[in-house]
Amino acid sequence: MQCSYFDAGACRSCGWMGRPYDEQLAAKAAHARELLADHTGAHWLPPVASAESGFRNKAKMVVAGTREHPTLGILDAAGHGVDLQGCGLYPDGLRAVLPVVQRFVTRAAIEPYDVPARRGELKHVLVTQAEDGALMLRFVLRSQEAVTRIRKHLPALLAELPRLAVVSANILPEHRAVLEGDLEIPLTERQTLTMDVGGVPLHLRPRSFFQTNTAVTAALYAQAAQWVAAAAPTSVWDLYCGVGGFALHLPARDVVGVETSPEAVQSARTSAAQLGRPATFVAADATAWALAQPAAPDLVVVNPPRRGIGPALAAWLERAPVDRVVYSSCNAVSLARDLAAMPSLAVREARVFDMFPQTTHYEVAVLLERV
């Protein structure tokens, strides 16, 4: 992939831009193998490749500039806006939305947030596109000052973007380097975007986490389902289940998903009801919930954040009567650390999934079996 922003030095977010893609994929697979080198009996499946461009289902755009001339993209070292509306990581349908949103910012007179001066209102614009083209749009604001004007001009925006299904305002009053705040104000009647992944409808709410590469995510869920089917467990726990992606793909009679976000749990319950699946979803801390249960399941799936599952859950898995674990990780370093704390669980199969082409990041999934 070639990128004019990268070539001009305007954006260096994709550190491997211009590197041949087959080399990228091979390097990620080699890195994962090196970190898991102690598991000599592991069978490594071929890595799952991604499209090199147009693969992201979500645009996270920092808003800067002025309300007459807003920029959507990133900030430079001085805190000034760099417009990246033509970024090749986004598919055509998603890129086409950005100029419309830019004009809307001017029409609704929303002042972009000035990071160096710590004044203004609009911090981020977040746009998510489903496989069918439907869109979710979120305005991340410093306060509710602009919400009335957004509501006033929203009908015209919906008329211009008929694919726009969900709109909300998120309030982030603090001057912090985070993406969103705790308060979400719905601006449309509909507040879920249906993401079809491998034939399973996942209902995404505004503050729910979802992988940015839908095609590779489908391959990841399919691989986990294949491992689980081969093990034929009766009961499965999906810890850190998010909106239920793994849980709702798994072929088991008794599936329980655990996630701290009540919003994500509600989304998972909606999907389960639509599919007629008897899966149960619980809003709780995954570690605390697992440690409090009177009995363990046949198989556990874990898909933690970058920090990994941590020593407490790793210690529980090490001593629990669980014969198999499917561990999906976005950080192979923390995965290796967690595996070192579970010596009774050996890696039988492993696979790299390239969620993030043009960068050093990737997802790796492993099937663990008790020695």
mmCIF file of C-alpha atoms in Angstrom:
data_model
loop_
_atom_site.group_PDB
_atom_site.id
_atom_site.type_symbol
_atom_site.label_atom_id
_atom_site.label_comp_id
_atom_site.label_asym_id
_atom_site.label_seq_id
_atom_site.Cartn_x
_atom_site.Cartn_y
_atom_site.Cartn_z
ATOM 1 C CA MET A 1 0.000 0.000 0.000
ATOM 2 C CA GLN A 2 1.219 3.493 -0.854
ATOM 3 C CA CYS A 3 0.059 6.514 1.162
ATOM 4 C CA SER A 4 0.526 10.153 0.180
ATOM 5 C CA TYR A 5 0.166 11.294 3.800
ATOM 6 C CA PHE A 6 2.993 8.970 4.856
ATOM 7 C CA ASP A 7 5.184 9.931 1.916
ATOM 8 C CA ALA A 8 4.734 13.626 2.749
ATOM 9 C CA GLY A 9 5.540 13.053 6.435
ATOM 10 C CA ALA A 10 2.081 14.283 7.466
ATOM 11 C CA CYS A 11 1.161 11.023 9.223
ATOM 12 C CA ARG A 12 3.407 8.260 10.545
ATOM 13 C CA SER A 13 0.741 6.212 12.336
ATOM 14 C CA CYS A 14 1.374 3.250 10.012
ATOM 15 C CA GLY A 15 5.015 2.520 10.762
ATOM 16 C CA TRP A 16 5.273 -0.280 8.196
ATOM 17 C CA MET A 17 3.724 1.679 5.349
ATOM 18 C CA GLY A 18 5.458 0.820 2.070
ATOM 19 C CA ARG A 19 6.877 -2.450 3.376
ATOM 20 C CA PRO A 20 5.810 -5.392 1.159
ATOM 21 C CA TYR A 21 2.800 -7.024 2.742
ATOM 22 C CA ASP A 22 4.119 -10.583 2.596
ATOM 23 C CA GLU A 23 7.131 -9.381 4.594
ATOM 24 C CA GLN A 24 4.844 -7.752 7.157
ATOM 25 C CA LEU A 25 2.870 -10.940 7.633
ATOM 26 C CA ALA A 26 5.987 -13.105 7.890
ATOM 27 C CA ALA A 27 7.535 -10.745 10.448
ATOM 28 C CA LYS A 28 4.442 -10.854 12.647
ATOM 29 C CA ALA A 29 4.307 -14.639 12.523
ATOM 30 C CA ALA A 30 8.025 -14.830 13.385
ATOM 31 C CA HIS A 31 7.555 -12.412 16.300
ATOM 32 C CA ALA A 32 4.723 -14.490 17.750
ATOM 33 C CA ARG A 33 6.711 -17.726 17.361
ATOM 34 C CA GLU A 34 9.717 -16.152 19.082
ATOM 35 C CA LEU A 35 7.667 -15.011 22.070
ATOM 36 C CA LEU A 36 6.061 -18.458 22.405
ATOM 37 C CA ALA A 37 9.269 -20.375 21.666
ATOM 38 C CA ASP A 38 9.064 -22.295 24.965
ATOM 39 C CA HIS A 39 5.984 -24.109 23.638
ATOM 40 C CA THR A 40 7.944 -26.379 21.335
ATOM 41 C CA GLY A 41 5.014 -28.715 20.688
ATOM 42 C CA ALA A 42 2.805 -25.985 19.232
ATOM 43 C CA HIS A 43 1.509 -26.427 15.686
ATOM 44 C CA TRP A 44 1.425 -23.059 13.948
ATOM 45 C CA LEU A 45 -1.319 -22.632 11.381
ATOM 46 C CA PRO A 46 -0.722 -20.284 8.432
ATOM 47 C CA PRO A 47 -1.304 -16.635 9.398
ATOM 48 C CA VAL A 48 -4.568 -15.038 8.309
ATOM 49 C CA ALA A 49 -3.914 -12.128 5.958
ATOM 50 C CA SER A 50 -5.962 -8.968 5.648
ATOM 51 C CA ALA A 51 -6.722 -6.669 2.770
ATOM 52 C CA GLU A 52 -3.852 -4.169 2.668
ATOM 53 C CA SER A 53 -6.156 -1.142 2.472
ATOM 54 C CA GLY A 54 -9.799 -0.284 3.056
ATOM 55 C CA PHE A 55 -10.069 -2.779 5.921
ATOM 56 C CA ARG A 56 -11.043 -0.578 8.871
ATOM 57 C CA ASN A 57 -14.709 -0.447 9.860
ATOM 58 C CA LYS A 58 -14.214 2.543 12.151
ATOM 59 C CA ALA A 59 -12.716 6.011 11.700
ATOM 60 C CA LYS A 60 -11.497 7.739 14.871
ATOM 61 C CA MET A 61 -10.902 11.312 13.777
ATOM 62 C CA VAL A 62 -9.481 14.083 15.956
ATOM 63 C CA VAL A 63 -11.240 17.359 15.149
ATOM 64 C CA ALA A 64 -9.179 20.557 15.031
ATOM 65 C CA GLY A 65 -8.981 23.793 13.069
ATOM 66 C CA THR A 66 -11.927 26.193 13.175
ATOM 67 C CA ARG A 67 -15.653 25.707 12.792
ATOM 68 C CA GLU A 68 -15.420 27.360 9.364
ATOM 69 C CA HIS A 69 -12.521 25.094 8.344
ATOM 70 C CA PRO A 70 -12.431 22.017 10.585
ATOM 71 C CA THR A 71 -9.892 19.252 10.075
ATOM 72 C CA LEU A 72 -10.651 15.560 10.662
ATOM 73 C CA GLY A 73 -7.598 13.396 11.287
ATOM 74 C CA ILE A 74 -4.779 13.662 13.816
ATOM 75 C CA LEU A 75 -2.781 16.345 15.637
ATOM 76 C CA ASP A 76 0.785 17.229 14.808
ATOM 77 C CA ALA A 77 3.530 17.678 17.415
ATOM 78 C CA ALA A 78 2.356 21.243 18.099
ATOM 79 C CA GLY A 79 -1.245 20.160 18.639
ATOM 80 C CA HIS A 80 -2.513 21.472 15.301
ATOM 81 C CA GLY A 81 -4.886 19.497 13.080
ATOM 82 C CA VAL A 82 -3.729 17.340 10.158
ATOM 83 C CA ASP A 83 -6.628 16.435 7.873
ATOM 84 C CA LEU A 84 -6.649 12.732 6.895
ATOM 85 C CA GLN A 85 -10.046 12.297 5.261
ATOM 86 C CA GLY A 86 -8.465 10.452 2.334
ATOM 87 C CA CYS A 87 -6.760 7.825 4.529
ATOM 88 C CA GLY A 88 -6.522 4.572 2.575
ATOM 89 C CA LEU A 89 -7.194 2.400 5.611
ATOM 90 C CA TYR A 90 -10.887 3.284 5.335
ATOM 91 C CA PRO A 91 -13.189 1.791 2.688
ATOM 92 C CA ASP A 92 -14.726 4.112 0.113
ATOM 93 C CA GLY A 93 -18.120 4.193 1.856
ATOM 94 C CA LEU A 94 -16.576 5.342 5.113
ATOM 95 C CA ARG A 95 -14.337 7.951 3.500
ATOM 96 C CA ALA A 96 -17.342 9.396 1.659
ATOM 97 C CA VAL A 97 -19.007 10.214 4.977
ATOM 98 C CA LEU A 98 -16.198 12.386 6.308
ATOM 99 C CA PRO A 99 -16.639 15.466 4.053
ATOM 100 C CA VAL A 100 -20.352 15.431 4.879
ATOM 101 C CA VAL A 101 -19.560 15.410 8.597
ATOM 102 C CA GLN A 102 -17.005 18.175 8.070
ATOM 103 C CA ARG A 103 -19.669 20.394 6.463
ATOM 104 C CA PHE A 104 -22.073 19.527 9.276
ATOM 105 C CA VAL A 105 -19.591 20.810 11.884
ATOM 106 C CA THR A 106 -19.576 24.170 10.088
ATOM 107 C CA ARG A 107 -23.354 24.220 9.611
ATOM 108 C CA ALA A 108 -24.031 23.458 13.281
ATOM 109 C CA ALA A 109 -21.347 25.963 14.368
ATOM 110 C CA ILE A 110 -19.491 23.494 16.577
ATOM 111 C CA GLU A 111 -16.128 24.890 17.625
ATOM 112 C CA PRO A 112 -13.345 22.269 17.339
ATOM 113 C CA TYR A 113 -11.431 21.691 20.527
ATOM 114 C CA ASP A 114 -8.073 23.470 20.616
ATOM 115 C CA VAL A 115 -5.765 21.167 22.583
ATOM 116 C CA PRO A 116 -2.933 23.665 23.247
ATOM 117 C CA ALA A 117 -5.382 26.408 24.327
ATOM 118 C CA ARG A 118 -7.770 23.975 26.077
ATOM 119 C CA ARG A 119 -10.865 25.619 24.623
ATOM 120 C CA GLY A 120 -13.561 24.642 22.144
ATOM 121 C CA GLU A 121 -16.112 21.844 22.059
ATOM 122 C CA LEU A 122 -15.725 19.087 19.455
ATOM 123 C CA LYS A 123 -12.859 16.710 20.265
ATOM 124 C CA HIS A 124 -13.462 13.638 18.102
ATOM 125 C CA VAL A 125 -15.742 12.307 15.412
ATOM 126 C CA LEU A 126 -16.175 8.516 15.472
ATOM 127 C CA VAL A 127 -17.758 6.812 12.462
ATOM 128 C CA THR A 128 -18.437 3.066 12.239
ATOM 129 C CA GLN A 129 -19.628 1.279 9.099
ATOM 130 C CA ALA A 130 -21.363 -2.101 9.093
ATOM 131 C CA GLU A 131 -20.950 -4.642 6.309
ATOM 132 C CA ASP A 132 -24.298 -3.580 4.812
ATOM 133 C CA GLY A 133 -23.189 0.071 4.690
ATOM 134 C CA ALA A 134 -25.188 1.278 7.698
ATOM 135 C CA LEU A 135 -23.409 3.913 9.788
ATOM 136 C CA MET A 136 -22.973 4.986 13.393
ATOM 137 C CA LEU A 137 -21.775 8.549 14.073
ATOM 138 C CA ARG A 138 -20.634 9.868 17.446
ATOM 139 C CA PHE A 139 -19.635 13.424 18.352
ATOM 140 C CA VAL A 140 -17.250 13.564 21.327
ATOM 141 C CA LEU A 141 -17.783 16.961 22.972
ATOM 142 C CA ARG A 142 -16.275 18.857 25.895
ATOM 143 C CA SER A 143 -19.741 19.819 27.156
ATOM 144 C CA GLN A 144 -23.406 19.726 26.162
ATOM 145 C CA GLU A 145 -23.233 23.272 24.769
ATOM 146 C CA ALA A 146 -23.486 22.144 21.131
ATOM 147 C CA VAL A 147 -26.037 19.346 21.582
ATOM 148 C CA THR A 148 -29.057 21.564 20.880
ATOM 149 C CA ARG A 149 -27.550 22.760 17.585
ATOM 150 C CA ILE A 150 -26.643 19.220 16.590
ATOM 151 C CA ARG A 151 -30.252 18.166 17.191
ATOM 152 C CA LYS A 152 -31.503 21.138 15.156
ATOM 153 C CA HIS A 153 -29.417 20.295 12.086
ATOM 154 C CA LEU A 154 -29.587 16.512 12.428
ATOM 155 C CA PRO A 155 -32.624 16.007 10.113
ATOM 156 C CA ALA A 156 -30.695 17.560 7.225
ATOM 157 C CA LEU A 157 -27.704 15.329 7.960
ATOM 158 C CA LEU A 158 -29.899 12.215 8.022
ATOM 159 C CA ALA A 159 -31.413 13.257 4.697
ATOM 160 C CA GLU A 160 -27.942 13.707 3.190
ATOM 161 C CA LEU A 161 -26.705 10.399 4.644
ATOM 162 C CA PRO A 162 -29.602 7.920 4.397
ATOM 163 C CA ARG A 163 -27.249 5.129 5.563
ATOM 164 C CA LEU A 164 -26.810 6.908 8.906
ATOM 165 C CA ALA A 165 -28.637 4.741 11.463
ATOM 166 C CA VAL A 166 -27.237 5.739 14.858
ATOM 167 C CA VAL A 167 -26.118 9.182 16.082
ATOM 168 C CA SER A 168 -25.060 10.161 19.586
ATOM 169 C CA ALA A 169 -23.102 12.765 21.520
ATOM 170 C CA ASN A 170 -20.475 11.667 24.003
ATOM 171 C CA ILE A 171 -19.401 14.111 26.701
ATOM 172 C CA LEU A 172 -15.727 14.231 27.696
ATOM 173 C CA PRO A 173 -15.219 17.331 29.885
ATOM 174 C CA GLU A 174 -11.691 16.523 31.085
ATOM 175 C CA HIS A 175 -8.561 17.551 29.207
ATOM 176 C CA ARG A 176 -7.236 13.997 28.855
ATOM 177 C CA ALA A 177 -5.714 11.900 26.076
ATOM 178 C CA VAL A 178 -8.666 9.505 25.930
ATOM 179 C CA LEU A 179 -11.179 8.850 23.194
ATOM 180 C CA GLU A 180 -14.497 9.255 24.998
ATOM 181 C CA GLY A 181 -16.234 10.075 28.274
ATOM 182 C CA ASP A 182 -18.804 8.310 30.435
ATOM 183 C CA LEU A 183 -21.946 10.188 29.346
ATOM 184 C CA GLU A 184 -23.571 9.180 26.041
ATOM 185 C CA ILE A 185 -26.559 11.183 24.771
ATOM 186 C CA PRO A 186 -28.609 9.371 22.089
ATOM 187 C CA LEU A 187 -29.703 11.608 19.223
ATOM 188 C CA THR A 188 -31.568 9.033 17.127
ATOM 189 C CA GLU A 189 -34.245 6.575 18.145
ATOM 190 C CA ARG A 190 -32.101 3.666 17.051
ATOM 191 C CA GLN A 191 -29.023 3.122 19.207
ATOM 192 C CA THR A 192 -27.520 -0.135 17.922
ATOM 193 C CA LEU A 193 -25.616 -0.843 14.727
ATOM 194 C CA THR A 194 -25.836 -4.431 13.514
ATOM 195 C CA MET A 195 -22.437 -5.811 12.524
ATOM 196 C CA ASP A 196 -22.753 -9.091 10.631
ATOM 197 C CA VAL A 197 -19.717 -11.264 11.368
ATOM 198 C CA GLY A 198 -19.683 -14.682 9.790
ATOM 199 C CA GLY A 199 -23.465 -14.737 9.614
ATOM 200 C CA VAL A 200 -23.875 -13.773 13.273
ATOM 201 C CA PRO A 201 -25.511 -10.365 13.893
ATOM 202 C CA LEU A 202 -23.696 -8.493 16.651
ATOM 203 C CA HIS A 203 -25.499 -5.435 17.979
ATOM 204 C CA LEU A 204 -22.977 -2.676 18.560
ATOM 205 C CA ARG A 205 -23.919 0.164 20.910
ATOM 206 C CA PRO A 206 -22.047 3.482 20.867
ATOM 207 C CA ARG A 207 -19.619 2.687 23.697
ATOM 208 C CA SER A 208 -19.146 -1.013 22.934
ATOM 209 C CA PHE A 209 -15.722 -2.289 21.865
ATOM 210 C CA PHE A 210 -15.527 -3.987 18.482
ATOM 211 C CA GLN A 211 -12.570 -5.130 16.400
ATOM 212 C CA THR A 212 -11.702 -2.716 13.592
ATOM 213 C CA ASN A 213 -11.187 -5.370 10.894
ATOM 214 C CA THR A 214 -14.451 -7.221 10.274
ATOM 215 C CA ALA A 215 -13.148 -9.769 7.766
ATOM 216 C CA VAL A 216 -10.226 -10.885 9.931
ATOM 217 C CA THR A 217 -12.468 -10.882 13.006
ATOM 218 C CA ALA A 218 -14.771 -13.342 11.230
ATOM 219 C CA ALA A 219 -11.777 -15.615 10.581
ATOM 220 C CA LEU A 220 -10.751 -15.359 14.245
ATOM 221 C CA TYR A 221 -14.218 -16.334 15.484
ATOM 222 C CA ALA A 222 -14.364 -19.194 12.973
ATOM 223 C CA GLN A 223 -11.015 -20.538 14.194
ATOM 224 C CA ALA A 224 -12.148 -20.449 17.812
ATOM 225 C CA ALA A 225 -15.394 -22.179 16.877
ATOM 226 C CA GLN A 226 -13.409 -24.907 15.078
ATOM 227 C CA TRP A 227 -11.221 -25.526 18.127
ATOM 228 C CA VAL A 228 -14.237 -25.626 20.428
ATOM 229 C CA ALA A 229 -16.157 -27.963 18.113
ATOM 230 C CA ALA A 230 -13.236 -30.407 18.095
ATOM 231 C CA ALA A 231 -13.157 -30.393 21.894
ATOM 232 C CA ALA A 232 -16.959 -30.897 22.083
ATOM 233 C CA PRO A 233 -17.385 -29.250 25.516
ATOM 234 C CA THR A 234 -20.726 -29.131 27.271
ATOM 235 C CA SER A 235 -20.008 -25.883 29.094
ATOM 236 C CA VAL A 236 -17.936 -22.852 28.017
ATOM 237 C CA TRP A 237 -17.089 -19.536 29.643
ATOM 238 C CA ASP A 238 -16.230 -16.588 27.399
ATOM 239 C CA LEU A 239 -14.366 -14.149 29.654
ATOM 240 C CA TYR A 240 -13.967 -10.552 28.431
ATOM 241 C CA CYS A 241 -16.762 -11.376 25.995
ATOM 242 C CA GLY A 242 -17.507 -7.837 24.757
ATOM 243 C CA VAL A 243 -20.638 -7.863 22.594
ATOM 244 C CA GLY A 244 -20.584 -11.668 22.488
ATOM 245 C CA GLY A 245 -18.531 -12.277 19.341
ATOM 246 C CA PHE A 246 -16.834 -15.462 20.488
ATOM 247 C CA ALA A 247 -19.684 -16.734 22.659
ATOM 248 C CA LEU A 248 -22.291 -16.534 19.904
ATOM 249 C CA HIS A 249 -20.073 -18.423 17.449
ATOM 250 C CA LEU A 250 -19.281 -21.323 19.781
ATOM 251 C CA PRO A 251 -20.944 -24.743 19.352
ATOM 252 C CA ALA A 252 -21.709 -25.619 22.976
ATOM 253 C CA ARG A 253 -24.961 -26.162 24.869
ATOM 254 C CA ASP A 254 -24.027 -24.056 27.900
ATOM 255 C CA VAL A 255 -22.209 -20.793 27.139
ATOM 256 C CA VAL A 256 -21.717 -17.953 29.635
ATOM 257 C CA GLY A 257 -20.162 -14.645 28.582
ATOM 258 C CA VAL A 258 -18.711 -12.229 31.138
ATOM 259 C CA GLU A 259 -17.918 -8.566 30.439
ATOM 260 C CA THR A 260 -17.539 -5.489 32.662
ATOM 261 C CA SER A 261 -19.498 -3.188 30.322
ATOM 262 C CA PRO A 262 -23.270 -3.396 30.960
ATOM 263 C CA GLU A 263 -23.840 -1.826 27.539
ATOM 264 C CA ALA A 264 -21.865 -4.573 25.789
ATOM 265 C CA VAL A 265 -23.678 -7.247 27.799
ATOM 266 C CA GLN A 266 -27.040 -5.822 26.748
ATOM 267 C CA SER A 267 -25.883 -5.941 23.120
ATOM 268 C CA ALA A 268 -24.837 -9.583 23.516
ATOM 269 C CA ARG A 269 -28.202 -10.472 25.048
ATOM 270 C CA THR A 270 -29.992 -8.811 22.136
ATOM 271 C CA SER A 271 -27.971 -10.840 19.627
ATOM 272 C CA ALA A 272 -28.553 -14.079 21.551
ATOM 273 C CA ALA A 273 -32.301 -13.467 21.601
ATOM 274 C CA GLN A 274 -32.327 -12.729 17.858
ATOM 275 C CA LEU A 275 -30.413 -15.930 17.134
ATOM 276 C CA GLY A 276 -32.442 -18.025 19.556
ATOM 277 C CA ARG A 277 -29.241 -19.001 21.377
ATOM 278 C CA PRO A 278 -29.509 -19.959 25.064
ATOM 279 C CA ALA A 279 -26.209 -18.185 25.905
ATOM 280 C CA THR A 280 -26.123 -16.262 29.183
ATOM 281 C CA PHE A 281 -24.301 -12.935 29.573
ATOM 282 C CA VAL A 282 -23.192 -11.397 32.855
ATOM 283 C CA ALA A 283 -21.973 -7.866 33.583
ATOM 284 C CA ALA A 284 -19.059 -8.416 35.970
ATOM 285 C CA ASP A 285 -15.285 -8.360 36.296
ATOM 286 C CA ALA A 286 -14.088 -11.507 34.539
ATOM 287 C CA THR A 287 -11.511 -12.488 37.160
ATOM 288 C CA ALA A 288 -13.691 -11.800 40.191
ATOM 289 C CA TRP A 289 -16.614 -13.632 38.617
ATOM 290 C CA ALA A 290 -14.560 -16.705 37.668
ATOM 291 C CA LEU A 291 -12.978 -16.981 41.105
ATOM 292 C CA ALA A 292 -16.391 -16.771 42.771
ATOM 293 C CA GLN A 293 -17.993 -19.666 40.853
ATOM 294 C CA PRO A 294 -18.527 -22.996 42.646
ATOM 295 C CA ALA A 295 -17.550 -25.088 39.615
ATOM 296 C CA ALA A 296 -15.457 -24.689 36.464
ATOM 297 C CA PRO A 297 -16.600 -25.275 32.870
ATOM 298 C CA ASP A 298 -15.150 -27.730 30.363
ATOM 299 C CA LEU A 299 -13.507 -24.977 28.317
ATOM 300 C CA VAL A 300 -12.677 -21.284 28.793
ATOM 301 C CA VAL A 301 -12.245 -18.604 26.140
ATOM 302 C CA VAL A 302 -10.356 -15.444 27.122
ATOM 303 C CA ASN A 303 -9.980 -12.319 24.992
ATOM 304 C CA PRO A 304 -8.464 -9.736 27.339
ATOM 305 C CA PRO A 305 -7.236 -6.187 26.668
ATOM 306 C CA ARG A 306 -3.564 -5.551 25.942
ATOM 307 C CA ARG A 307 -2.506 -6.030 29.559
ATOM 308 C CA GLY A 308 -3.528 -9.716 29.409
ATOM 309 C CA ILE A 309 -5.514 -11.761 31.926
ATOM 310 C CA GLY A 310 -3.187 -11.008 34.836
ATOM 311 C CA PRO A 311 -1.747 -13.196 37.626
ATOM 312 C CA ALA A 312 -4.988 -13.880 39.516
ATOM 313 C CA LEU A 313 -6.927 -15.321 36.570
ATOM 314 C CA ALA A 314 -3.831 -17.106 35.261
ATOM 315 C CA ALA A 315 -3.367 -18.760 38.665
ATOM 316 C CA TRP A 316 -7.019 -19.820 38.700
ATOM 317 C CA LEU A 317 -6.760 -21.336 35.207
ATOM 318 C CA GLU A 318 -3.554 -23.130 36.228
ATOM 319 C CA ARG A 319 -5.236 -24.926 39.133
ATOM 320 C CA ALA A 320 -8.826 -25.204 37.834
ATOM 321 C CA PRO A 321 -10.132 -28.465 36.340
ATOM 322 C CA VAL A 322 -10.351 -26.900 32.874
ATOM 323 C CA ASP A 323 -8.813 -29.095 30.183
ATOM 324 C CA ARG A 324 -8.755 -26.542 27.347
ATOM 325 C CA VAL A 325 -8.443 -22.778 26.992
ATOM 326 C CA VAL A 326 -8.733 -20.658 23.853
ATOM 327 C CA TYR A 327 -6.732 -17.462 24.404
ATOM 328 C CA SER A 328 -7.077 -14.619 21.889
ATOM 329 C CA SER A 329 -4.554 -11.830 22.426
ATOM 330 C CA CYS A 330 -3.852 -8.460 20.842
ATOM 331 C CA ASN A 331 -0.492 -8.349 22.648
ATOM 332 C CA ALA A 332 1.738 -11.404 22.303
ATOM 333 C CA VAL A 333 4.073 -10.050 25.006
ATOM 334 C CA SER A 334 1.395 -10.191 27.707
ATOM 335 C CA LEU A 335 0.204 -13.528 26.274
ATOM 336 C CA ALA A 336 3.676 -15.012 26.754
ATOM 337 C CA ARG A 337 3.780 -13.676 30.314
ATOM 338 C CA ASP A 338 0.383 -15.196 31.116
ATOM 339 C CA LEU A 339 1.360 -18.538 29.579
ATOM 340 C CA ALA A 340 4.474 -18.641 31.771
ATOM 341 C CA ALA A 341 2.142 -18.483 34.779
ATOM 342 C CA MET A 342 0.163 -21.490 33.484
ATOM 343 C CA PRO A 343 2.786 -24.226 32.925
ATOM 344 C CA SER A 344 0.159 -26.977 33.087
ATOM 345 C CA LEU A 345 -1.464 -25.602 29.931
ATOM 346 C CA ALA A 346 0.517 -26.211 26.750
ATOM 347 C CA VAL A 347 -0.001 -24.532 23.376
ATOM 348 C CA ARG A 348 -1.287 -27.148 20.936
ATOM 349 C CA GLU A 349 -2.203 -24.869 18.014
ATOM 350 C CA ALA A 350 -1.565 -21.193 17.339
ATOM 351 C CA ARG A 351 -2.382 -18.709 14.605
ATOM 352 C CA VAL A 352 -1.635 -15.077 13.827
ATOM 353 C CA PHE A 353 -4.496 -12.897 12.567
ATOM 354 C CA ASP A 354 -3.414 -9.663 10.911
ATOM 355 C CA MET A 355 -6.009 -7.207 12.207
ATOM 356 C CA PHE A 356 -3.738 -4.202 11.666
ATOM 357 C CA PRO A 357 -1.791 -4.179 8.369
ATOM 358 C CA GLN A 358 0.892 -1.498 7.910
ATOM 359 C CA THR A 359 1.672 -1.622 11.659
ATOM 360 C CA THR A 360 3.542 -3.927 14.028
ATOM 361 C CA HIS A 361 0.303 -4.938 15.769
ATOM 362 C CA TYR A 362 -1.556 -8.221 15.266
ATOM 363 C CA GLU A 363 -3.874 -10.670 17.015
ATOM 364 C CA VAL A 364 -2.714 -14.163 17.944
ATOM 365 C CA ALA A 365 -4.967 -16.995 19.102
ATOM 366 C CA VAL A 366 -3.793 -20.161 20.813
ATOM 367 C CA LEU A 367 -5.444 -23.407 21.820
ATOM 368 C CA LEU A 368 -4.185 -24.573 25.205
ATOM 369 C CA GLU A 369 -4.537 -28.129 26.521
ATOM 370 C CA ARG A 370 -3.716 -29.352 30.004
ATOM 371 C CA VAL A 371 -0.593 -31.451 30.094
#
